[in-house]
Amino acid sequence: MAGNPAGSEPEKSEQDGDTVANVAVPALPPAMAESKRHTVDEVVQMMNRMPLFMTELDETDGEGGENVELEALKALAYEGTRAEVAQNFREQGNDQAKLKRWLDAREFYDKALAALKSPRKEEEWEEIKDEEVELNKEKEIAEACYTNRALCNLEKKNYRSCNLDCAATLRLNERNVKAWYRSASACLALDKIPEAEDACSRGLEVEPSNKALSRLSEDIAKRKGDIARIERERQEREERKVMKERTLRIALKERGIKTKTTSNKPDLEDAEMQLMDPLDKKSTLSIPVMLMYSVHLQTDLIKSVKEHETLQEHLNYILEEPLPWDEAGEYKPDNVNCYVFAGAGLVKVGKKLSLIKILEDKRIEIEDGLLRIHVIPKSKAAEWIEEVKKRLPPRT
């Protein structure tokens, strides 16, 4: 029997095909043989320029020229009457909307509406048998596209655009329940409650049994109540704030305490002048006090010193232990003097006086809701006072 000797190469076909396991593999068809000269990536790139296999838009032939096949498909999309072209885009938009690809769907609805507004071609009249029927068809498609584009805008939270599309729908058909529902939803999202109520009620007039509109009506009523409650609480807070400020002003005036405000108000966090009962001018007054260790450029903020308390009481616990920066141990409760700047001068205040007694001195003012007291070691008080006098303006 004729055959190849053992160990010899297998026979190849006349087309010189490849061989696998001593079995001849037929050569590729001529139309595909060209692909053998390209890498896998190059083949994928070539296929991507064919409309059937496209995974991304490539409008060139790969060499910078026009992609003829793609342009032909684009042209097909605009074949037919305006209604047919628009209906094609509408259906593509519906397909994308079902997949919740709202941006893509909206783009197709844009194209559908643009097609309906485009000038009618002369040859198109030849295809139209009944002009009234054609116009009604266009109106129906436009209504659907506006309604569905409103949904896309609602889903993307473009509430103004949603309302504009609903308005366009309702100009074509004021009984379109979907348009009333989507308009009411957009208005609710913007807290435009009267507009939302109006749109919802108009939709229910058209279709009283519509469950979605009924639920939306309940949501609108609930949000209306929430907004009313929030506004009521805000007004109550504002009124209470005004009353607190008024009561505090009266309390300060009756106690003879002077205050002033500057443009350099310090950050006191939550510390503030206040009455224990904010609406009772006779209740205990408390004031933030800043202890200023001016010789060492350090400070301590006491957020609340009650009017009957003395400086000594606070110095006792603040200076009980050595301050971290007081290496010489100069700051002791009984080894410091206290001073307050008053107008163009300096006033020494008694540590054992209550705060209200200190503030009865007409020269002393509370500045920006804060009383600043300079705490100076007695051994350095004279030197510090001399330095201060040099900086103070001369008395007239």
mmCIF file of C-alpha atoms in Angstrom:
data_model
loop_
_atom_site.group_PDB
_atom_site.id
_atom_site.type_symbol
_atom_site.label_atom_id
_atom_site.label_comp_id
_atom_site.label_asym_id
_atom_site.label_seq_id
_atom_site.Cartn_x
_atom_site.Cartn_y
_atom_site.Cartn_z
ATOM 1 C CA MET A 1 0.000 0.000 0.000
ATOM 2 C CA ALA A 2 1.315 3.401 -0.881
ATOM 3 C CA GLY A 3 2.066 5.709 2.008
ATOM 4 C CA ASN A 4 4.645 7.756 3.727
ATOM 5 C CA PRO A 5 7.590 5.976 5.258
ATOM 6 C CA ALA A 6 7.627 5.886 9.040
ATOM 7 C CA GLY A 7 9.085 9.088 10.485
ATOM 8 C CA SER A 8 8.666 11.081 7.255
ATOM 9 C CA GLU A 9 6.712 14.376 7.138
ATOM 10 C CA PRO A 10 2.953 14.124 6.508
ATOM 11 C CA GLU A 11 1.647 15.083 3.150
ATOM 12 C CA LYS A 12 0.387 18.599 2.667
ATOM 13 C CA SER A 13 -2.536 19.655 0.599
ATOM 14 C CA GLU A 14 -2.052 21.373 -2.695
ATOM 15 C CA GLN A 15 -2.826 24.623 -0.906
ATOM 16 C CA ASP A 16 0.027 23.907 1.555
ATOM 17 C CA GLY A 17 -2.208 23.948 4.634
ATOM 18 C CA ASP A 18 -0.830 23.594 8.200
ATOM 19 C CA THR A 19 -0.593 20.167 9.821
ATOM 20 C CA VAL A 20 -1.483 19.026 13.338
ATOM 21 C CA ALA A 21 -0.692 15.574 14.716
ATOM 22 C CA ASN A 22 0.188 14.230 11.304
ATOM 23 C CA VAL A 23 -3.202 15.319 10.003
ATOM 24 C CA ALA A 24 -3.318 17.892 7.239
ATOM 25 C CA VAL A 25 -5.274 21.062 8.139
ATOM 26 C CA PRO A 26 -6.967 22.752 5.196
ATOM 27 C CA ALA A 27 -5.664 26.152 4.245
ATOM 28 C CA LEU A 28 -7.701 29.240 5.187
ATOM 29 C CA PRO A 29 -10.061 30.601 2.544
ATOM 30 C CA PRO A 30 -8.424 33.314 0.456
ATOM 31 C CA ALA A 31 -10.579 36.033 2.097
ATOM 32 C CA MET A 32 -9.294 35.042 5.563
ATOM 33 C CA ALA A 33 -5.735 34.094 4.689
ATOM 34 C CA GLU A 34 -4.796 37.779 4.824
ATOM 35 C CA SER A 35 -5.456 37.819 8.596
ATOM 36 C CA LYS A 36 -2.525 35.431 9.194
ATOM 37 C CA ARG A 37 -0.173 38.316 8.566
ATOM 38 C CA HIS A 38 -1.605 40.310 11.483
ATOM 39 C CA THR A 39 -1.426 39.991 15.260
ATOM 40 C CA VAL A 40 -4.530 39.266 17.343
ATOM 41 C CA ASP A 41 -4.730 42.933 18.460
ATOM 42 C CA GLU A 42 -4.535 44.101 14.847
ATOM 43 C CA VAL A 43 -7.314 41.715 13.816
ATOM 44 C CA VAL A 44 -9.532 42.960 16.682
ATOM 45 C CA GLN A 45 -8.829 46.539 15.625
ATOM 46 C CA MET A 46 -9.801 45.780 12.034
ATOM 47 C CA MET A 47 -13.009 44.045 13.129
ATOM 48 C CA ASN A 48 -13.925 47.017 15.294
ATOM 49 C CA ARG A 49 -14.165 49.123 12.133
ATOM 50 C CA MET A 50 -16.876 46.784 10.831
ATOM 51 C CA PRO A 51 -20.329 47.898 12.082
ATOM 52 C CA LEU A 52 -21.408 44.334 12.872
ATOM 53 C CA PHE A 53 -18.495 43.748 15.267
ATOM 54 C CA MET A 54 -18.044 47.254 16.703
ATOM 55 C CA THR A 55 -17.480 47.502 20.448
ATOM 56 C CA GLU A 56 -16.614 51.196 20.248
ATOM 57 C CA LEU A 57 -17.288 53.859 17.642
ATOM 58 C CA ASP A 58 -14.564 54.114 14.969
ATOM 59 C CA GLU A 59 -15.659 56.369 12.120
ATOM 60 C CA THR A 60 -12.472 55.950 10.055
ATOM 61 C CA ASP A 61 -11.209 53.197 7.786
ATOM 62 C CA GLY A 62 -8.142 52.857 9.993
ATOM 63 C CA GLU A 63 -6.089 55.140 7.832
ATOM 64 C CA GLY A 64 -7.907 58.401 8.481
ATOM 65 C CA GLY A 65 -10.438 57.980 5.685
ATOM 66 C CA GLU A 66 -14.219 57.592 5.861
ATOM 67 C CA ASN A 67 -15.733 54.363 7.225
ATOM 68 C CA VAL A 68 -18.061 53.649 4.309
ATOM 69 C CA GLU A 69 -19.980 50.807 5.964
ATOM 70 C CA LEU A 70 -20.715 52.875 9.063
ATOM 71 C CA GLU A 71 -21.795 55.913 7.044
ATOM 72 C CA ALA A 72 -24.147 53.671 5.063
ATOM 73 C CA LEU A 73 -25.785 52.443 8.272
ATOM 74 C CA LYS A 74 -26.118 56.017 9.514
ATOM 75 C CA ALA A 75 -27.830 57.005 6.289
ATOM 76 C CA LEU A 76 -30.305 54.132 6.650
ATOM 77 C CA ALA A 77 -31.403 55.571 9.990
ATOM 78 C CA TYR A 78 -32.706 58.636 8.167
ATOM 79 C CA GLU A 79 -34.475 56.793 5.347
ATOM 80 C CA GLY A 80 -38.257 57.159 5.172
ATOM 81 C CA THR A 81 -40.765 59.783 6.282
ATOM 82 C CA ARG A 82 -40.214 62.018 9.311
ATOM 83 C CA ALA A 83 -42.538 59.807 11.333
ATOM 84 C CA GLU A 84 -40.688 56.647 10.309
ATOM 85 C CA VAL A 85 -37.286 58.119 11.151
ATOM 86 C CA ALA A 86 -38.574 59.437 14.476
ATOM 87 C CA GLN A 87 -40.260 56.126 15.313
ATOM 88 C CA ASN A 88 -36.985 54.296 14.688
ATOM 89 C CA PHE A 89 -35.137 56.558 17.121
ATOM 90 C CA ARG A 90 -38.019 56.330 19.591
ATOM 91 C CA GLU A 91 -37.843 52.540 19.653
ATOM 92 C CA GLN A 92 -34.080 52.632 20.194
ATOM 93 C CA GLY A 93 -34.645 55.052 23.053
ATOM 94 C CA ASN A 94 -37.234 52.715 24.560
ATOM 95 C CA ASP A 95 -34.754 49.827 24.376
ATOM 96 C CA GLN A 96 -32.156 51.859 26.251
ATOM 97 C CA ALA A 97 -34.718 53.050 28.801
ATOM 98 C CA LYS A 98 -35.664 49.444 29.581
ATOM 99 C CA LEU A 99 -31.995 48.863 30.427
ATOM 100 C CA LYS A 100 -32.029 52.077 32.523
ATOM 101 C CA ARG A 101 -29.392 53.652 30.310
ATOM 102 C CA TRP A 102 -30.999 57.027 30.768
ATOM 103 C CA LEU A 103 -28.398 59.166 28.998
ATOM 104 C CA ASP A 104 -28.387 56.948 25.896
ATOM 105 C CA ALA A 105 -32.179 56.792 25.887
ATOM 106 C CA ARG A 106 -32.449 60.573 26.147
ATOM 107 C CA GLU A 107 -30.087 60.977 23.194
ATOM 108 C CA PHE A 108 -32.310 58.800 21.008
ATOM 109 C CA TYR A 109 -35.408 60.752 22.057
ATOM 110 C CA ASP A 110 -33.523 63.952 21.185
ATOM 111 C CA LYS A 111 -32.883 62.559 17.696
ATOM 112 C CA ALA A 112 -36.494 61.496 17.304
ATOM 113 C CA LEU A 113 -37.786 64.955 18.185
ATOM 114 C CA ALA A 114 -35.179 66.600 15.953
ATOM 115 C CA ALA A 115 -36.337 64.410 13.072
ATOM 116 C CA LEU A 116 -39.950 65.538 13.598
ATOM 117 C CA LYS A 117 -38.848 69.182 13.425
ATOM 118 C CA SER A 118 -36.688 68.750 10.317
ATOM 119 C CA PRO A 119 -37.895 70.115 6.933
ATOM 120 C CA ARG A 120 -39.950 67.588 5.015
ATOM 121 C CA LYS A 121 -38.304 66.315 1.816
ATOM 122 C CA GLU A 122 -40.180 66.714 -1.463
ATOM 123 C CA GLU A 123 -40.116 63.000 -2.210
ATOM 124 C CA GLU A 124 -41.586 62.332 1.222
ATOM 125 C CA TRP A 125 -44.937 63.743 0.127
ATOM 126 C CA GLU A 126 -45.150 60.980 -2.435
ATOM 127 C CA GLU A 127 -45.035 58.375 0.335
ATOM 128 C CA ILE A 128 -47.727 60.100 2.394
ATOM 129 C CA LYS A 129 -51.206 58.918 1.415
ATOM 130 C CA ASP A 130 -53.155 60.856 4.071
ATOM 131 C CA GLU A 131 -51.613 64.049 5.436
ATOM 132 C CA GLU A 132 -53.891 64.205 8.475
ATOM 133 C CA VAL A 133 -53.072 60.632 9.445
ATOM 134 C CA GLU A 134 -49.355 61.370 9.056
ATOM 135 C CA LEU A 135 -49.569 64.509 11.203
ATOM 136 C CA ASN A 136 -51.455 62.610 13.919
ATOM 137 C CA LYS A 137 -48.788 59.915 13.834
ATOM 138 C CA GLU A 138 -46.055 62.546 14.243
ATOM 139 C CA LYS A 139 -47.970 64.110 17.124
ATOM 140 C CA GLU A 140 -48.309 60.729 18.834
ATOM 141 C CA ILE A 141 -44.579 60.027 18.480
ATOM 142 C CA ALA A 142 -43.653 63.497 19.735
ATOM 143 C CA GLU A 143 -45.899 63.101 22.789
ATOM 144 C CA ALA A 144 -44.332 59.738 23.632
ATOM 145 C CA CYS A 145 -40.781 61.050 23.154
ATOM 146 C CA TYR A 146 -41.374 64.103 25.365
ATOM 147 C CA THR A 147 -42.967 61.903 28.030
ATOM 148 C CA ASN A 148 -40.145 59.370 27.958
ATOM 149 C CA ARG A 149 -37.441 62.020 27.853
ATOM 150 C CA ALA A 150 -39.081 63.521 30.938
ATOM 151 C CA LEU A 151 -38.566 60.144 32.638
ATOM 152 C CA CYS A 152 -34.876 60.144 31.662
ATOM 153 C CA ASN A 153 -34.442 63.639 33.099
ATOM 154 C CA LEU A 154 -36.340 62.692 36.241
ATOM 155 C CA GLU A 155 -34.096 59.667 36.791
ATOM 156 C CA LYS A 156 -30.981 61.827 36.246
ATOM 157 C CA LYS A 157 -32.406 64.464 38.656
ATOM 158 C CA ASN A 158 -32.606 67.090 35.925
ATOM 159 C CA TYR A 159 -35.865 68.337 37.403
ATOM 160 C CA ARG A 160 -36.190 71.570 35.429
ATOM 161 C CA SER A 161 -35.675 69.718 32.129
ATOM 162 C CA CYS A 162 -38.185 67.108 33.276
ATOM 163 C CA ASN A 163 -40.801 69.806 33.861
ATOM 164 C CA LEU A 164 -40.100 71.378 30.470
ATOM 165 C CA ASP A 165 -40.629 68.023 28.752
ATOM 166 C CA CYS A 166 -43.838 67.438 30.718
ATOM 167 C CA ALA A 167 -45.085 70.877 29.691
ATOM 168 C CA ALA A 168 -44.326 70.051 26.033
ATOM 169 C CA THR A 169 -46.226 66.772 26.421
ATOM 170 C CA LEU A 170 -49.244 68.451 27.983
ATOM 171 C CA ARG A 171 -49.403 71.040 25.222
ATOM 172 C CA LEU A 172 -49.911 68.106 22.870
ATOM 173 C CA ASN A 173 -52.236 66.180 25.194
ATOM 174 C CA GLU A 174 -53.409 67.638 28.483
ATOM 175 C CA ARG A 175 -54.780 64.254 29.526
ATOM 176 C CA ASN A 176 -51.373 62.537 29.568
ATOM 177 C CA VAL A 177 -51.310 61.096 33.098
ATOM 178 C CA LYS A 178 -47.622 60.139 32.936
ATOM 179 C CA ALA A 179 -46.682 63.752 32.243
ATOM 180 C CA TRP A 180 -48.726 64.986 35.216
ATOM 181 C CA TYR A 181 -47.149 62.316 37.432
ATOM 182 C CA ARG A 182 -43.567 63.089 36.358
ATOM 183 C CA SER A 183 -44.102 66.829 36.640
ATOM 184 C CA ALA A 184 -45.495 66.410 40.157
ATOM 185 C CA SER A 185 -42.537 64.182 41.083
ATOM 186 C CA ALA A 186 -40.034 66.747 39.813
ATOM 187 C CA CYS A 187 -41.781 69.569 41.693
ATOM 188 C CA LEU A 188 -41.817 67.489 44.873
ATOM 189 C CA ALA A 189 -38.085 66.835 44.549
ATOM 190 C CA LEU A 190 -37.564 70.613 44.353
ATOM 191 C CA ASP A 191 -39.920 71.214 47.333
ATOM 192 C CA LYS A 192 -42.247 73.183 45.070
ATOM 193 C CA ILE A 193 -45.231 71.902 46.998
ATOM 194 C CA PRO A 194 -48.048 74.035 45.496
ATOM 195 C CA GLU A 195 -46.916 73.131 41.961
ATOM 196 C CA ALA A 196 -46.613 69.456 42.924
ATOM 197 C CA GLU A 197 -50.105 69.475 44.451
ATOM 198 C CA ASP A 198 -51.550 71.124 41.340
ATOM 199 C CA ALA A 199 -49.920 68.649 38.914
ATOM 200 C CA CYS A 200 -50.951 65.671 41.027
ATOM 201 C CA SER A 201 -54.568 66.815 41.392
ATOM 202 C CA ARG A 202 -54.840 67.457 37.638
ATOM 203 C CA GLY A 203 -53.551 63.953 36.944
ATOM 204 C CA LEU A 204 -56.094 62.480 39.357
ATOM 205 C CA GLU A 205 -58.867 64.433 37.635
ATOM 206 C CA VAL A 206 -57.958 62.580 34.461
ATOM 207 C CA GLU A 207 -57.557 59.202 36.140
ATOM 208 C CA PRO A 208 -58.969 59.167 39.716
ATOM 209 C CA SER A 209 -58.072 55.504 40.296
ATOM 210 C CA ASN A 210 -54.370 55.889 39.409
ATOM 211 C CA LYS A 211 -52.532 54.269 42.339
ATOM 212 C CA ALA A 212 -49.138 55.871 41.581
ATOM 213 C CA LEU A 213 -50.671 59.352 41.621
ATOM 214 C CA SER A 214 -52.562 58.554 44.824
ATOM 215 C CA ARG A 215 -49.354 57.469 46.559
ATOM 216 C CA LEU A 216 -47.573 60.532 45.225
ATOM 217 C CA SER A 217 -50.374 62.707 46.590
ATOM 218 C CA GLU A 218 -49.788 61.205 50.033
ATOM 219 C CA ASP A 219 -46.038 61.827 49.734
ATOM 220 C CA ILE A 220 -46.686 65.446 48.789
ATOM 221 C CA ALA A 221 -49.029 65.930 51.763
ATOM 222 C CA LYS A 222 -46.441 64.414 54.118
ATOM 223 C CA ARG A 223 -43.655 66.605 52.759
ATOM 224 C CA LYS A 224 -45.926 69.640 53.032
ATOM 225 C CA GLY A 225 -46.470 68.847 56.702
ATOM 226 C CA ASP A 226 -42.730 68.327 57.263
ATOM 227 C CA ILE A 227 -41.881 71.656 55.645
ATOM 228 C CA ALA A 228 -44.532 73.432 57.712
ATOM 229 C CA ARG A 229 -43.147 71.871 60.902
ATOM 230 C CA ILE A 230 -39.547 72.768 59.987
ATOM 231 C CA GLU A 231 -40.573 76.342 59.206
ATOM 232 C CA ARG A 232 -42.542 76.590 62.440
ATOM 233 C CA GLU A 233 -39.553 75.337 64.450
ATOM 234 C CA ARG A 234 -37.254 77.783 62.630
ATOM 235 C CA GLN A 235 -39.533 80.683 63.453
ATOM 236 C CA GLU A 236 -39.720 79.579 67.077
ATOM 237 C CA ARG A 237 -35.912 79.444 67.261
ATOM 238 C CA GLU A 238 -35.644 82.895 65.715
ATOM 239 C CA GLU A 239 -38.224 84.330 68.099
ATOM 240 C CA ARG A 240 -36.500 82.715 71.087
ATOM 241 C CA LYS A 241 -33.127 84.038 69.917
ATOM 242 C CA VAL A 242 -34.529 87.566 69.644
ATOM 243 C CA MET A 243 -36.098 87.273 73.106
ATOM 244 C CA LYS A 244 -32.840 85.945 74.594
ATOM 245 C CA GLU A 245 -30.834 88.826 73.137
ATOM 246 C CA ARG A 246 -33.395 91.376 74.315
ATOM 247 C CA THR A 247 -33.529 89.907 77.837
ATOM 248 C CA LEU A 248 -29.708 89.861 78.041
ATOM 249 C CA ARG A 249 -29.479 93.512 76.957
ATOM 250 C CA ILE A 250 -31.982 94.490 79.649
ATOM 251 C CA ALA A 251 -30.118 92.431 82.275
ATOM 252 C CA LEU A 252 -26.760 94.070 81.406
ATOM 253 C CA LYS A 253 -28.300 97.536 81.429
ATOM 254 C CA GLU A 254 -29.993 97.029 84.798
ATOM 255 C CA ARG A 255 -26.709 95.771 86.271
ATOM 256 C CA GLY A 256 -24.855 98.782 84.898
ATOM 257 C CA ILE A 257 -22.489 96.655 82.769
ATOM 258 C CA LYS A 258 -20.990 98.350 79.719
ATOM 259 C CA THR A 259 -20.314 96.443 76.496
ATOM 260 C CA LYS A 260 -18.885 97.162 73.074
ATOM 261 C CA THR A 261 -18.368 95.322 69.796
ATOM 262 C CA THR A 262 -15.356 95.473 67.501
ATOM 263 C CA SER A 263 -14.567 94.130 64.044
ATOM 264 C CA ASN A 264 -12.051 91.629 65.502
ATOM 265 C CA LYS A 265 -14.359 89.358 67.424
ATOM 266 C CA PRO A 266 -12.378 86.420 68.883
ATOM 267 C CA ASP A 267 -13.312 82.779 68.431
ATOM 268 C CA LEU A 268 -14.881 81.767 71.736
ATOM 269 C CA GLU A 269 -16.150 78.405 70.470
ATOM 270 C CA ASP A 270 -19.433 77.888 72.373
ATOM 271 C CA ALA A 271 -18.653 80.364 75.158
ATOM 272 C CA GLU A 272 -20.989 83.366 75.422
ATOM 273 C CA MET A 273 -22.516 85.823 77.844
ATOM 274 C CA GLN A 274 -25.777 84.323 79.026
ATOM 275 C CA LEU A 275 -28.402 84.177 81.709
ATOM 276 C CA MET A 276 -29.064 80.909 83.482
ATOM 277 C CA ASP A 277 -32.675 81.333 82.401
ATOM 278 C CA PRO A 278 -32.336 83.085 79.024
ATOM 279 C CA LEU A 279 -35.772 84.659 79.336
ATOM 280 C CA ASP A 280 -35.436 85.863 82.936
ATOM 281 C CA LYS A 281 -33.401 89.061 83.330
ATOM 282 C CA LYS A 282 -33.012 88.434 87.078
ATOM 283 C CA SER A 283 -31.438 84.989 86.721
ATOM 284 C CA THR A 284 -27.708 84.482 87.240
ATOM 285 C CA LEU A 285 -25.461 86.077 84.622
ATOM 286 C CA SER A 286 -22.297 84.359 83.418
ATOM 287 C CA ILE A 287 -19.513 85.854 81.289
ATOM 288 C CA PRO A 288 -16.503 84.335 79.467
ATOM 289 C CA VAL A 289 -13.204 85.538 80.956
ATOM 290 C CA MET A 290 -9.817 85.398 79.262
ATOM 291 C CA LEU A 291 -6.862 85.208 81.667
ATOM 292 C CA MET A 292 -3.894 86.765 79.874
ATOM 293 C CA TYR A 293 -0.422 85.947 81.183
ATOM 294 C CA SER A 294 1.047 88.853 79.254
ATOM 295 C CA VAL A 295 4.625 88.518 80.513
ATOM 296 C CA HIS A 296 4.819 85.039 78.985
ATOM 297 C CA LEU A 297 2.359 85.575 76.117
ATOM 298 C CA GLN A 298 0.055 82.776 77.286
ATOM 299 C CA THR A 299 -3.714 82.656 77.877
ATOM 300 C CA ASP A 300 -6.481 80.623 79.541
ATOM 301 C CA LEU A 301 -10.140 80.883 78.596
ATOM 302 C CA ILE A 302 -12.702 80.405 81.346
ATOM 303 C CA LYS A 303 -15.885 79.871 79.392
ATOM 304 C CA SER A 304 -18.243 80.785 82.197
ATOM 305 C CA VAL A 305 -17.650 82.943 85.285
ATOM 306 C CA LYS A 306 -20.843 83.590 87.219
ATOM 307 C CA GLU A 307 -21.504 87.107 88.398
ATOM 308 C CA HIS A 308 -21.255 86.222 92.103
ATOM 309 C CA GLU A 309 -17.935 84.338 91.739
ATOM 310 C CA THR A 310 -14.534 85.902 92.426
ATOM 311 C CA LEU A 311 -11.319 85.786 90.396
ATOM 312 C CA GLN A 312 -9.632 84.197 93.403
ATOM 313 C CA GLU A 313 -11.906 81.148 93.185
ATOM 314 C CA HIS A 314 -10.833 80.486 89.618
ATOM 315 C CA LEU A 315 -7.157 81.320 90.151
ATOM 316 C CA ASN A 316 -7.048 78.822 93.012
ATOM 317 C CA TYR A 317 -7.759 75.816 90.778
ATOM 318 C CA ILE A 318 -6.047 77.121 87.644
ATOM 319 C CA LEU A 319 -2.780 77.925 89.422
ATOM 320 C CA GLU A 320 -2.970 75.061 91.920
ATOM 321 C CA GLU A 321 -0.397 73.135 89.906
ATOM 322 C CA PRO A 322 2.557 74.792 88.104
ATOM 323 C CA LEU A 323 1.668 75.870 84.565
ATOM 324 C CA PRO A 324 3.619 73.931 81.883
ATOM 325 C CA TRP A 325 5.412 77.043 80.648
ATOM 326 C CA ASP A 326 6.023 78.586 84.134
ATOM 327 C CA GLU A 327 9.531 77.205 84.646
ATOM 328 C CA ALA A 328 10.322 79.660 87.441
ATOM 329 C CA GLY A 329 7.107 78.860 89.336
ATOM 330 C CA GLU A 330 6.096 82.549 89.474
ATOM 331 C CA TYR A 331 2.364 82.046 89.063
ATOM 332 C CA LYS A 332 0.740 81.241 92.408
ATOM 333 C CA PRO A 333 -2.830 82.192 93.430
ATOM 334 C CA ASP A 334 -1.555 84.649 96.068
ATOM 335 C CA ASN A 335 1.505 85.816 94.108
ATOM 336 C CA VAL A 336 -0.191 87.548 91.174
ATOM 337 C CA ASN A 337 -2.004 90.819 90.508
ATOM 338 C CA CYS A 338 -4.892 91.287 88.090
ATOM 339 C CA TYR A 339 -5.410 94.212 85.706
ATOM 340 C CA VAL A 340 -7.956 95.279 83.116
ATOM 341 C CA PHE A 341 -7.439 97.769 80.305
ATOM 342 C CA ALA A 342 -10.113 100.441 80.655
ATOM 343 C CA GLY A 343 -10.268 103.036 77.933
ATOM 344 C CA ALA A 344 -6.842 104.718 77.768
ATOM 345 C CA GLY A 345 -5.750 103.428 81.154
ATOM 346 C CA LEU A 346 -5.093 100.347 83.235
ATOM 347 C CA VAL A 347 -7.220 99.331 86.253
ATOM 348 C CA LYS A 348 -6.073 96.965 88.965
ATOM 349 C CA VAL A 349 -8.918 94.721 90.082
ATOM 350 C CA GLY A 350 -9.348 92.937 93.375
ATOM 351 C CA LYS A 351 -9.078 89.169 93.150
ATOM 352 C CA LYS A 352 -11.533 88.731 96.012
ATOM 353 C CA LEU A 353 -14.199 90.930 94.459
ATOM 354 C CA SER A 354 -17.122 89.250 92.759
ATOM 355 C CA LEU A 355 -17.307 89.615 89.007
ATOM 356 C CA ILE A 356 -20.361 91.881 89.241
ATOM 357 C CA LYS A 357 -18.491 94.205 91.623
ATOM 358 C CA ILE A 358 -15.570 94.440 89.200
ATOM 359 C CA LEU A 359 -17.918 95.293 86.351
ATOM 360 C CA GLU A 360 -19.615 98.055 88.342
ATOM 361 C CA ASP A 361 -16.506 100.151 87.637
ATOM 362 C CA LYS A 362 -17.757 102.406 84.830
ATOM 363 C CA ARG A 363 -14.337 102.416 83.209
ATOM 364 C CA ILE A 364 -14.447 98.697 82.489
ATOM 365 C CA GLU A 365 -16.187 97.312 79.399
ATOM 366 C CA ILE A 366 -16.908 93.833 78.159
ATOM 367 C CA GLU A 367 -15.502 93.726 74.622
ATOM 368 C CA ASP A 368 -17.029 91.335 72.059
ATOM 369 C CA GLY A 369 -18.716 89.345 74.825
ATOM 370 C CA LEU A 370 -15.411 88.705 76.623
ATOM 371 C CA LEU A 371 -13.719 90.163 79.713
ATOM 372 C CA ARG A 372 -9.913 90.161 79.397
ATOM 373 C CA ILE A 373 -7.948 90.104 82.657
ATOM 374 C CA HIS A 374 -4.145 90.353 82.697
ATOM 375 C CA VAL A 375 -2.533 88.135 85.340
ATOM 376 C CA ILE A 376 0.969 89.365 86.275
ATOM 377 C CA PRO A 377 3.424 88.010 88.892
ATOM 378 C CA LYS A 378 3.803 90.590 91.667
ATOM 379 C CA SER A 379 7.585 90.601 91.238
ATOM 380 C CA LYS A 380 7.206 91.752 87.637
ATOM 381 C CA ALA A 381 4.111 93.942 87.930
ATOM 382 C CA ALA A 382 5.942 97.305 88.201
ATOM 383 C CA GLU A 383 8.146 96.585 85.190
ATOM 384 C CA TRP A 384 5.180 95.394 83.159
ATOM 385 C CA ILE A 385 3.093 98.466 84.058
ATOM 386 C CA GLU A 386 5.900 100.773 82.912
ATOM 387 C CA GLU A 387 6.078 98.972 79.586
ATOM 388 C CA VAL A 388 2.309 99.246 79.186
ATOM 389 C CA LYS A 389 2.343 102.994 79.943
ATOM 390 C CA LYS A 390 4.828 103.538 77.130
ATOM 391 C CA ARG A 391 2.398 101.927 74.668
ATOM 392 C CA LEU A 392 -0.745 103.649 75.919
ATOM 393 C CA PRO A 393 -1.792 106.901 74.189
ATOM 394 C CA PRO A 394 -1.165 110.054 76.280
ATOM 395 C CA ARG A 395 -4.107 111.275 78.301
ATOM 396 C CA THR A 396 -5.690 114.518 77.159
#
